[in-house]
């Protein structure tokens, strides 16, 4: 792992994400090394030659976060890293940011795959408007370990339960959904007692990791390979349209709070038009 410390002028970055005004990324890179991670595109802008998951830059910033600028705004922590990667244990950049945000009236959403977030539960309980989402896209621990180096499925579920028991609004971010692999109904059934809301996002394949994922499917799920070719090479969207309808119907029938981010690109474009 290549570790560097860098200095930045501000932790806040204006966001194009559909539901966020600003994002905060305390690190560049991520030690979780998710094979499907869209954030690997960051290498184009940072000059890193290492493989995604093999480097991390720790961001230092001497400028305090201006709470006036984010009053009533939606803040997302984090969009292109995991703010609770393993180096957060020692550097505490995320904890320092949370300490600055305690007196803010912003709407803060934290996304992670790590049980380390429980270390900061004392601060989280003091936040005025907080959502914590934990990414889970499988119940198969072998598949999970093939895809990322983050906390186990059980650890993530236990973390959601602990957060919920402490009065924190919990979201299970089912992302990315792998066609015919992600057991989305079973995941809901096993977690609905301590999850307040579900977010759904489909697997998008682009860049260097497209071939890697398709090769993985061909080797490990050969019976699904032709379906993946149909979806990702022949651009057949029928699977996603049908699944979106099935998810919508299931959640509505069972009174489950949810947001479907399948059409992320369209949501981003809509936000750009609104902001013009």
mmCIF file of C-alpha atoms in Angstrom:
data_model
loop_
_atom_site.group_PDB
_atom_site.id
_atom_site.type_symbol
_atom_site.label_atom_id
_atom_site.label_comp_id
_atom_site.label_asym_id
_atom_site.label_seq_id
_atom_site.Cartn_x
_atom_site.Cartn_y
_atom_site.Cartn_z
ATOM 1 C CA UNK A 1 0.000 0.000 0.000
ATOM 2 C CA UNK A 2 1.348 3.407 -1.019
ATOM 3 C CA UNK A 3 0.416 5.975 1.642
ATOM 4 C CA UNK A 4 0.907 9.722 1.311
ATOM 5 C CA UNK A 5 -0.269 12.764 3.224
ATOM 6 C CA UNK A 6 -1.430 15.720 1.154
ATOM 7 C CA UNK A 7 -2.720 19.206 1.962
ATOM 8 C CA UNK A 8 -6.003 20.446 0.495
ATOM 9 C CA UNK A 9 -7.586 23.900 0.595
ATOM 10 C CA UNK A 10 -11.074 22.746 1.562
ATOM 11 C CA UNK A 11 -12.836 19.513 2.483
ATOM 12 C CA UNK A 12 -16.053 20.634 0.783
ATOM 13 C CA UNK A 13 -16.604 20.007 -2.931
ATOM 14 C CA UNK A 14 -19.734 21.003 -4.839
ATOM 15 C CA UNK A 15 -21.616 17.915 -5.948
ATOM 16 C CA UNK A 16 -23.400 16.786 -9.091
ATOM 17 C CA UNK A 17 -24.955 13.841 -7.252
ATOM 18 C CA UNK A 18 -28.773 13.910 -7.432
ATOM 19 C CA UNK A 19 -29.406 14.316 -3.695
ATOM 20 C CA UNK A 20 -26.263 16.166 -2.548
ATOM 21 C CA UNK A 21 -25.165 19.793 -2.563
ATOM 22 C CA UNK A 22 -21.638 19.054 -1.349
ATOM 23 C CA UNK A 23 -19.448 15.989 -0.933
ATOM 24 C CA UNK A 24 -16.586 15.459 1.491
ATOM 25 C CA UNK A 25 -13.884 12.924 0.626
ATOM 26 C CA UNK A 26 -11.320 12.722 3.448
ATOM 27 C CA UNK A 27 -9.058 10.448 1.385
ATOM 28 C CA UNK A 28 -7.920 9.944 -2.192
ATOM 29 C CA UNK A 29 -8.152 6.277 -3.111
ATOM 30 C CA UNK A 30 -9.600 3.491 -0.988
ATOM 31 C CA UNK A 31 -8.104 0.430 0.627
ATOM 32 C CA UNK A 32 -11.298 -1.580 0.143
ATOM 33 C CA UNK A 33 -10.295 -2.052 -3.488
ATOM 34 C CA UNK A 34 -13.785 -2.935 -4.748
ATOM 35 C CA UNK A 35 -13.418 -4.555 -8.157
ATOM 36 C CA UNK A 36 -16.501 -2.782 -9.501
ATOM 37 C CA UNK A 37 -15.721 0.655 -8.055
ATOM 38 C CA UNK A 38 -16.634 3.513 -10.379
ATOM 39 C CA UNK A 39 -14.326 5.784 -8.358
ATOM 40 C CA UNK A 40 -11.283 4.154 -9.926
ATOM 41 C CA UNK A 41 -11.619 6.841 -12.608
ATOM 42 C CA UNK A 42 -10.024 9.199 -10.052
ATOM 43 C CA UNK A 43 -6.605 7.900 -11.092
ATOM 44 C CA UNK A 44 -6.903 10.019 -14.250
ATOM 45 C CA UNK A 45 -6.867 13.173 -12.136
ATOM 46 C CA UNK A 46 -4.500 12.236 -9.310
ATOM 47 C CA UNK A 47 -1.525 10.875 -11.246
ATOM 48 C CA UNK A 48 -1.484 7.591 -9.359
ATOM 49 C CA UNK A 49 0.024 4.683 -11.301
ATOM 50 C CA UNK A 50 -0.804 2.045 -8.696
ATOM 51 C CA UNK A 51 -3.778 -0.269 -9.044
ATOM 52 C CA UNK A 52 -7.014 0.887 -7.478
ATOM 53 C CA UNK A 53 -6.947 -0.238 -3.860
ATOM 54 C CA UNK A 54 -3.141 -0.087 -3.617
ATOM 55 C CA UNK A 55 -2.778 3.592 -2.738
ATOM 56 C CA UNK A 56 -4.289 6.144 -0.416
ATOM 57 C CA UNK A 57 -3.689 9.851 0.151
ATOM 58 C CA UNK A 58 -4.581 11.223 3.573
ATOM 59 C CA UNK A 59 -6.047 14.704 3.186
ATOM 60 C CA UNK A 60 -4.962 17.374 5.644
ATOM 61 C CA UNK A 61 -6.795 20.697 5.679
ATOM 62 C CA UNK A 62 -6.018 23.630 7.970
ATOM 63 C CA UNK A 63 -9.146 25.520 6.955
ATOM 64 C CA UNK A 64 -12.149 24.847 9.221
ATOM 65 C CA UNK A 65 -15.376 23.871 7.499
ATOM 66 C CA UNK A 66 -17.524 27.005 7.130
ATOM 67 C CA UNK A 67 -20.793 25.917 8.695
ATOM 68 C CA UNK A 68 -22.590 28.947 7.234
ATOM 69 C CA UNK A 69 -22.011 27.646 3.710
ATOM 70 C CA UNK A 70 -23.638 24.295 4.435
ATOM 71 C CA UNK A 71 -26.575 25.450 6.544
ATOM 72 C CA UNK A 72 -29.593 23.451 5.392
ATOM 73 C CA UNK A 73 -27.547 21.815 2.626
ATOM 74 C CA UNK A 74 -27.222 18.097 1.832
ATOM 75 C CA UNK A 75 -23.709 16.798 2.514
ATOM 76 C CA UNK A 76 -22.510 13.376 1.389
ATOM 77 C CA UNK A 77 -19.554 11.677 3.089
ATOM 78 C CA UNK A 78 -18.061 10.184 0.893
ATOM 79 C CA UNK A 79 -18.487 9.835 -2.888
ATOM 80 C CA UNK A 80 -15.144 8.523 -4.218
ATOM 81 C CA UNK A 81 -13.610 6.879 -1.166
ATOM 82 C CA UNK A 82 -14.745 5.142 1.986
ATOM 83 C CA UNK A 83 -14.349 7.581 4.859
ATOM 84 C CA UNK A 84 -13.901 4.594 7.196
ATOM 85 C CA UNK A 85 -11.137 2.776 5.349
ATOM 86 C CA UNK A 86 -8.531 1.066 7.534
ATOM 87 C CA UNK A 87 -6.262 4.135 7.724
ATOM 88 C CA UNK A 88 -8.993 6.128 9.432
ATOM 89 C CA UNK A 89 -8.139 4.141 12.580
ATOM 90 C CA UNK A 90 -4.819 5.952 12.856
ATOM 91 C CA UNK A 91 -5.369 9.295 11.092
ATOM 92 C CA UNK A 92 -8.924 10.086 12.316
ATOM 93 C CA UNK A 93 -9.597 12.505 9.450
ATOM 94 C CA UNK A 94 -13.279 11.543 9.307
ATOM 95 C CA UNK A 95 -13.652 11.867 13.060
ATOM 96 C CA UNK A 96 -12.165 15.364 12.923
ATOM 97 C CA UNK A 97 -14.642 16.314 10.196
ATOM 98 C CA UNK A 98 -17.547 14.978 12.264
ATOM 99 C CA UNK A 99 -16.382 17.014 15.238
ATOM 100 C CA UNK A 100 -16.588 20.118 13.063
ATOM 101 C CA UNK A 101 -20.083 19.235 11.837
ATOM 102 C CA UNK A 102 -21.697 18.594 15.231
ATOM 103 C CA UNK A 103 -23.029 22.162 15.466
ATOM 104 C CA UNK A 104 -24.151 22.296 11.835
ATOM 105 C CA UNK A 105 -27.764 22.070 10.720
ATOM 106 C CA UNK A 106 -26.770 20.439 7.432
ATOM 107 C CA UNK A 107 -28.326 17.168 6.320
ATOM 108 C CA UNK A 108 -25.456 14.690 6.547
ATOM 109 C CA UNK A 109 -25.382 11.313 4.815
ATOM 110 C CA UNK A 110 -22.505 8.925 5.492
ATOM 111 C CA UNK A 111 -21.857 5.921 3.258
ATOM 112 C CA UNK A 112 -19.491 3.140 4.234
ATOM 113 C CA UNK A 113 -18.754 -0.583 4.108
ATOM 114 C CA UNK A 114 -16.881 -0.611 7.391
ATOM 115 C CA UNK A 115 -17.802 -1.467 10.966
ATOM 116 C CA UNK A 116 -15.261 1.195 12.026
ATOM 117 C CA UNK A 117 -18.049 3.752 11.926
ATOM 118 C CA UNK A 118 -19.200 2.427 15.315
ATOM 119 C CA UNK A 119 -16.077 3.976 16.831
ATOM 120 C CA UNK A 120 -17.695 7.377 16.277
ATOM 121 C CA UNK A 121 -21.152 6.571 17.549
ATOM 122 C CA UNK A 122 -20.713 9.163 20.307
ATOM 123 C CA UNK A 123 -20.450 11.866 17.644
ATOM 124 C CA UNK A 124 -23.103 10.412 15.364
ATOM 125 C CA UNK A 125 -25.673 10.535 18.151
ATOM 126 C CA UNK A 126 -25.075 14.288 18.439
ATOM 127 C CA UNK A 127 -25.773 15.052 14.767
ATOM 128 C CA UNK A 128 -29.003 16.936 14.114
ATOM 129 C CA UNK A 129 -29.878 15.478 10.698
ATOM 130 C CA UNK A 130 -28.048 12.249 9.952
ATOM 131 C CA UNK A 131 -28.420 9.255 7.667
ATOM 132 C CA UNK A 132 -25.932 6.383 7.722
ATOM 133 C CA UNK A 133 -25.982 3.974 4.813
ATOM 134 C CA UNK A 134 -24.153 0.685 4.689
ATOM 135 C CA UNK A 135 -23.482 -0.976 1.330
ATOM 136 C CA UNK A 136 -24.526 -4.627 1.081
ATOM 137 C CA UNK A 137 -25.142 -6.344 -2.240
ATOM 138 C CA UNK A 138 -24.922 -10.052 -1.385
ATOM 139 C CA UNK A 139 -25.429 -12.615 1.355
ATOM 140 C CA UNK A 140 -22.672 -14.787 -0.107
ATOM 141 C CA UNK A 141 -19.482 -14.128 1.862
ATOM 142 C CA UNK A 142 -17.311 -15.784 -0.801
ATOM 143 C CA UNK A 143 -18.672 -13.446 -3.466
ATOM 144 C CA UNK A 144 -18.270 -10.473 -1.104
ATOM 145 C CA UNK A 145 -14.625 -11.319 -0.384
ATOM 146 C CA UNK A 146 -13.950 -11.746 -4.092
ATOM 147 C CA UNK A 147 -15.228 -8.222 -4.684
ATOM 148 C CA UNK A 148 -13.893 -6.117 -1.797
ATOM 149 C CA UNK A 149 -11.629 -5.966 1.258
ATOM 150 C CA UNK A 150 -14.139 -4.249 3.533
ATOM 151 C CA UNK A 151 -16.068 -5.593 6.537
ATOM 152 C CA UNK A 152 -17.863 -8.923 6.265
ATOM 153 C CA UNK A 153 -21.573 -9.120 5.533
ATOM 154 C CA UNK A 154 -22.349 -10.066 9.137
ATOM 155 C CA UNK A 155 -20.247 -7.166 10.443
ATOM 156 C CA UNK A 156 -22.109 -4.745 8.193
ATOM 157 C CA UNK A 157 -25.491 -6.074 9.294
ATOM 158 C CA UNK A 158 -24.473 -5.937 12.959
ATOM 159 C CA UNK A 159 -23.289 -2.363 12.423
ATOM 160 C CA UNK A 160 -26.631 -1.331 10.948
ATOM 161 C CA UNK A 161 -28.403 -2.956 13.883
ATOM 162 C CA UNK A 162 -26.217 -1.141 16.436
ATOM 163 C CA UNK A 163 -26.727 2.204 14.715
ATOM 164 C CA UNK A 164 -30.486 1.648 14.562
ATOM 165 C CA UNK A 165 -30.599 0.678 18.242
ATOM 166 C CA UNK A 166 -28.906 3.996 19.032
ATOM 167 C CA UNK A 167 -31.597 5.999 17.276
ATOM 168 C CA UNK A 168 -29.658 6.677 14.064
ATOM 169 C CA UNK A 169 -31.541 6.575 10.760
ATOM 170 C CA UNK A 170 -30.182 3.616 8.821
ATOM 171 C CA UNK A 171 -30.093 2.945 5.090
ATOM 172 C CA UNK A 172 -29.049 -0.282 3.440
ATOM 173 C CA UNK A 173 -27.505 0.724 0.134
ATOM 174 C CA UNK A 174 -27.953 -2.299 -2.118
ATOM 175 C CA UNK A 175 -25.193 -1.364 -4.509
ATOM 176 C CA UNK A 176 -24.221 -2.448 -6.972
ATOM 177 C CA UNK A 177 -26.868 -5.034 -7.770
ATOM 178 C CA UNK A 178 -25.281 -7.835 -9.794
ATOM 179 C CA UNK A 179 -27.799 -9.303 -12.270
ATOM 180 C CA UNK A 180 -29.080 -12.708 -11.147
ATOM 181 C CA UNK A 181 -26.592 -12.761 -8.236
ATOM 182 C CA UNK A 182 -27.709 -10.146 -5.694
ATOM 183 C CA UNK A 183 -30.390 -11.721 -3.474
ATOM 184 C CA UNK A 184 -32.280 -8.461 -2.999
ATOM 185 C CA UNK A 185 -35.463 -9.890 -1.475
ATOM 186 C CA UNK A 186 -33.542 -12.063 0.972
ATOM 187 C CA UNK A 187 -31.381 -9.104 1.999
ATOM 188 C CA UNK A 188 -34.491 -7.066 2.759
ATOM 189 C CA UNK A 189 -36.109 -9.907 4.692
ATOM 190 C CA UNK A 190 -33.020 -10.398 6.874
ATOM 191 C CA UNK A 191 -32.524 -6.708 7.694
ATOM 192 C CA UNK A 192 -35.934 -4.993 7.646
ATOM 193 C CA UNK A 193 -36.220 -4.932 11.451
ATOM 194 C CA UNK A 194 -33.315 -2.499 11.785
ATOM 195 C CA UNK A 195 -33.147 -0.735 8.411
ATOM 196 C CA UNK A 196 -35.209 2.427 7.961
ATOM 197 C CA UNK A 197 -34.764 2.761 4.208
ATOM 198 C CA UNK A 198 -33.302 0.919 1.217
ATOM 199 C CA UNK A 199 -31.446 2.434 -1.715
ATOM 200 C CA UNK A 200 -31.014 0.417 -4.892
ATOM 201 C CA UNK A 201 -28.355 0.934 -7.557
ATOM 202 C CA UNK A 202 -27.566 -1.271 -10.529
ATOM 203 C CA UNK A 203 -24.144 -2.491 -11.595
ATOM 204 C CA UNK A 204 -22.657 -0.265 -14.270
ATOM 205 C CA UNK A 205 -19.608 -1.547 -16.087
ATOM 206 C CA UNK A 206 -17.213 0.902 -17.667
ATOM 207 C CA UNK A 207 -13.514 1.575 -17.991
ATOM 208 C CA UNK A 208 -10.842 -0.923 -17.036
ATOM 209 C CA UNK A 209 -12.974 -2.925 -14.629
ATOM 210 C CA UNK A 210 -15.590 -3.867 -17.228
ATOM 211 C CA UNK A 211 -13.430 -6.663 -18.629
ATOM 212 C CA UNK A 212 -12.341 -7.758 -15.160
ATOM 213 C CA UNK A 213 -15.916 -8.212 -13.969
ATOM 214 C CA UNK A 214 -17.023 -9.977 -17.140
ATOM 215 C CA UNK A 215 -14.022 -12.317 -16.892
ATOM 216 C CA UNK A 216 -14.941 -13.020 -13.273
ATOM 217 C CA UNK A 217 -18.513 -13.894 -14.266
ATOM 218 C CA UNK A 218 -17.294 -16.150 -17.072
ATOM 219 C CA UNK A 219 -15.017 -18.026 -14.647
ATOM 220 C CA UNK A 220 -17.216 -18.175 -11.561
ATOM 221 C CA UNK A 221 -20.771 -17.924 -12.909
ATOM 222 C CA UNK A 222 -20.443 -19.388 -16.381
ATOM 223 C CA UNK A 223 -24.186 -20.070 -16.596
ATOM 224 C CA UNK A 224 -24.815 -16.319 -16.333
ATOM 225 C CA UNK A 225 -22.125 -15.174 -18.760
ATOM 226 C CA UNK A 226 -24.423 -14.967 -21.796
ATOM 227 C CA UNK A 227 -26.887 -12.873 -19.763
ATOM 228 C CA UNK A 228 -24.108 -10.461 -18.793
ATOM 229 C CA UNK A 229 -23.024 -10.199 -22.434
ATOM 230 C CA UNK A 230 -26.608 -9.383 -23.345
ATOM 231 C CA UNK A 231 -26.839 -6.677 -20.684
ATOM 232 C CA UNK A 232 -23.377 -5.121 -20.865
ATOM 233 C CA UNK A 233 -22.193 -5.655 -24.423
ATOM 234 C CA UNK A 234 -25.465 -5.787 -26.351
ATOM 235 C CA UNK A 235 -26.937 -3.029 -24.152
ATOM 236 C CA UNK A 236 -30.245 -4.796 -23.529
ATOM 237 C CA UNK A 237 -31.957 -2.867 -20.702
ATOM 238 C CA UNK A 238 -34.946 -5.173 -20.322
ATOM 239 C CA UNK A 239 -33.464 -6.862 -17.235
ATOM 240 C CA UNK A 240 -33.122 -3.535 -15.398
ATOM 241 C CA UNK A 241 -36.559 -2.298 -16.416
ATOM 242 C CA UNK A 242 -38.174 -5.523 -15.228
ATOM 243 C CA UNK A 243 -36.167 -5.560 -11.989
ATOM 244 C CA UNK A 244 -36.978 -1.924 -11.242
ATOM 245 C CA UNK A 245 -40.682 -2.684 -11.577
ATOM 246 C CA UNK A 246 -40.350 -5.788 -9.412
ATOM 247 C CA UNK A 247 -38.500 -3.869 -6.682
ATOM 248 C CA UNK A 248 -41.029 -1.048 -6.783
ATOM 249 C CA UNK A 249 -43.966 -3.435 -6.497
ATOM 250 C CA UNK A 250 -42.377 -5.487 -3.706
ATOM 251 C CA UNK A 251 -41.414 -2.445 -1.622
ATOM 252 C CA UNK A 252 -44.769 -0.740 -2.094
ATOM 253 C CA UNK A 253 -46.667 -3.914 -1.220
ATOM 254 C CA UNK A 254 -44.606 -4.402 1.957
ATOM 255 C CA UNK A 255 -44.542 -0.722 3.032
ATOM 256 C CA UNK A 256 -40.758 -0.508 2.645
ATOM 257 C CA UNK A 257 -39.175 2.919 2.336
ATOM 258 C CA UNK A 258 -36.889 2.964 -0.680
ATOM 259 C CA UNK A 259 -35.230 4.997 -3.409
ATOM 260 C CA UNK A 260 -34.337 3.544 -6.789
ATOM 261 C CA UNK A 261 -31.135 4.950 -8.307
ATOM 262 C CA UNK A 262 -31.135 2.715 -11.378
ATOM 263 C CA UNK A 263 -31.426 5.744 -13.633
ATOM 264 C CA UNK A 264 -28.578 7.640 -12.013
ATOM 265 C CA UNK A 265 -27.448 9.331 -15.237
ATOM 266 C CA UNK A 266 -30.922 10.697 -15.895
ATOM 267 C CA UNK A 267 -31.175 11.991 -12.308
ATOM 268 C CA UNK A 268 -27.830 13.803 -12.652
ATOM 269 C CA UNK A 269 -28.914 15.424 -15.920
ATOM 270 C CA UNK A 270 -32.200 16.489 -14.345
ATOM 271 C CA UNK A 271 -30.336 18.137 -11.468
ATOM 272 C CA UNK A 272 -28.055 20.017 -13.883
ATOM 273 C CA UNK A 273 -31.067 21.433 -15.715
ATOM 274 C CA UNK A 274 -32.687 22.533 -12.439
ATOM 275 C CA UNK A 275 -29.455 24.273 -11.338
ATOM 276 C CA UNK A 276 -29.027 26.235 -14.583
#
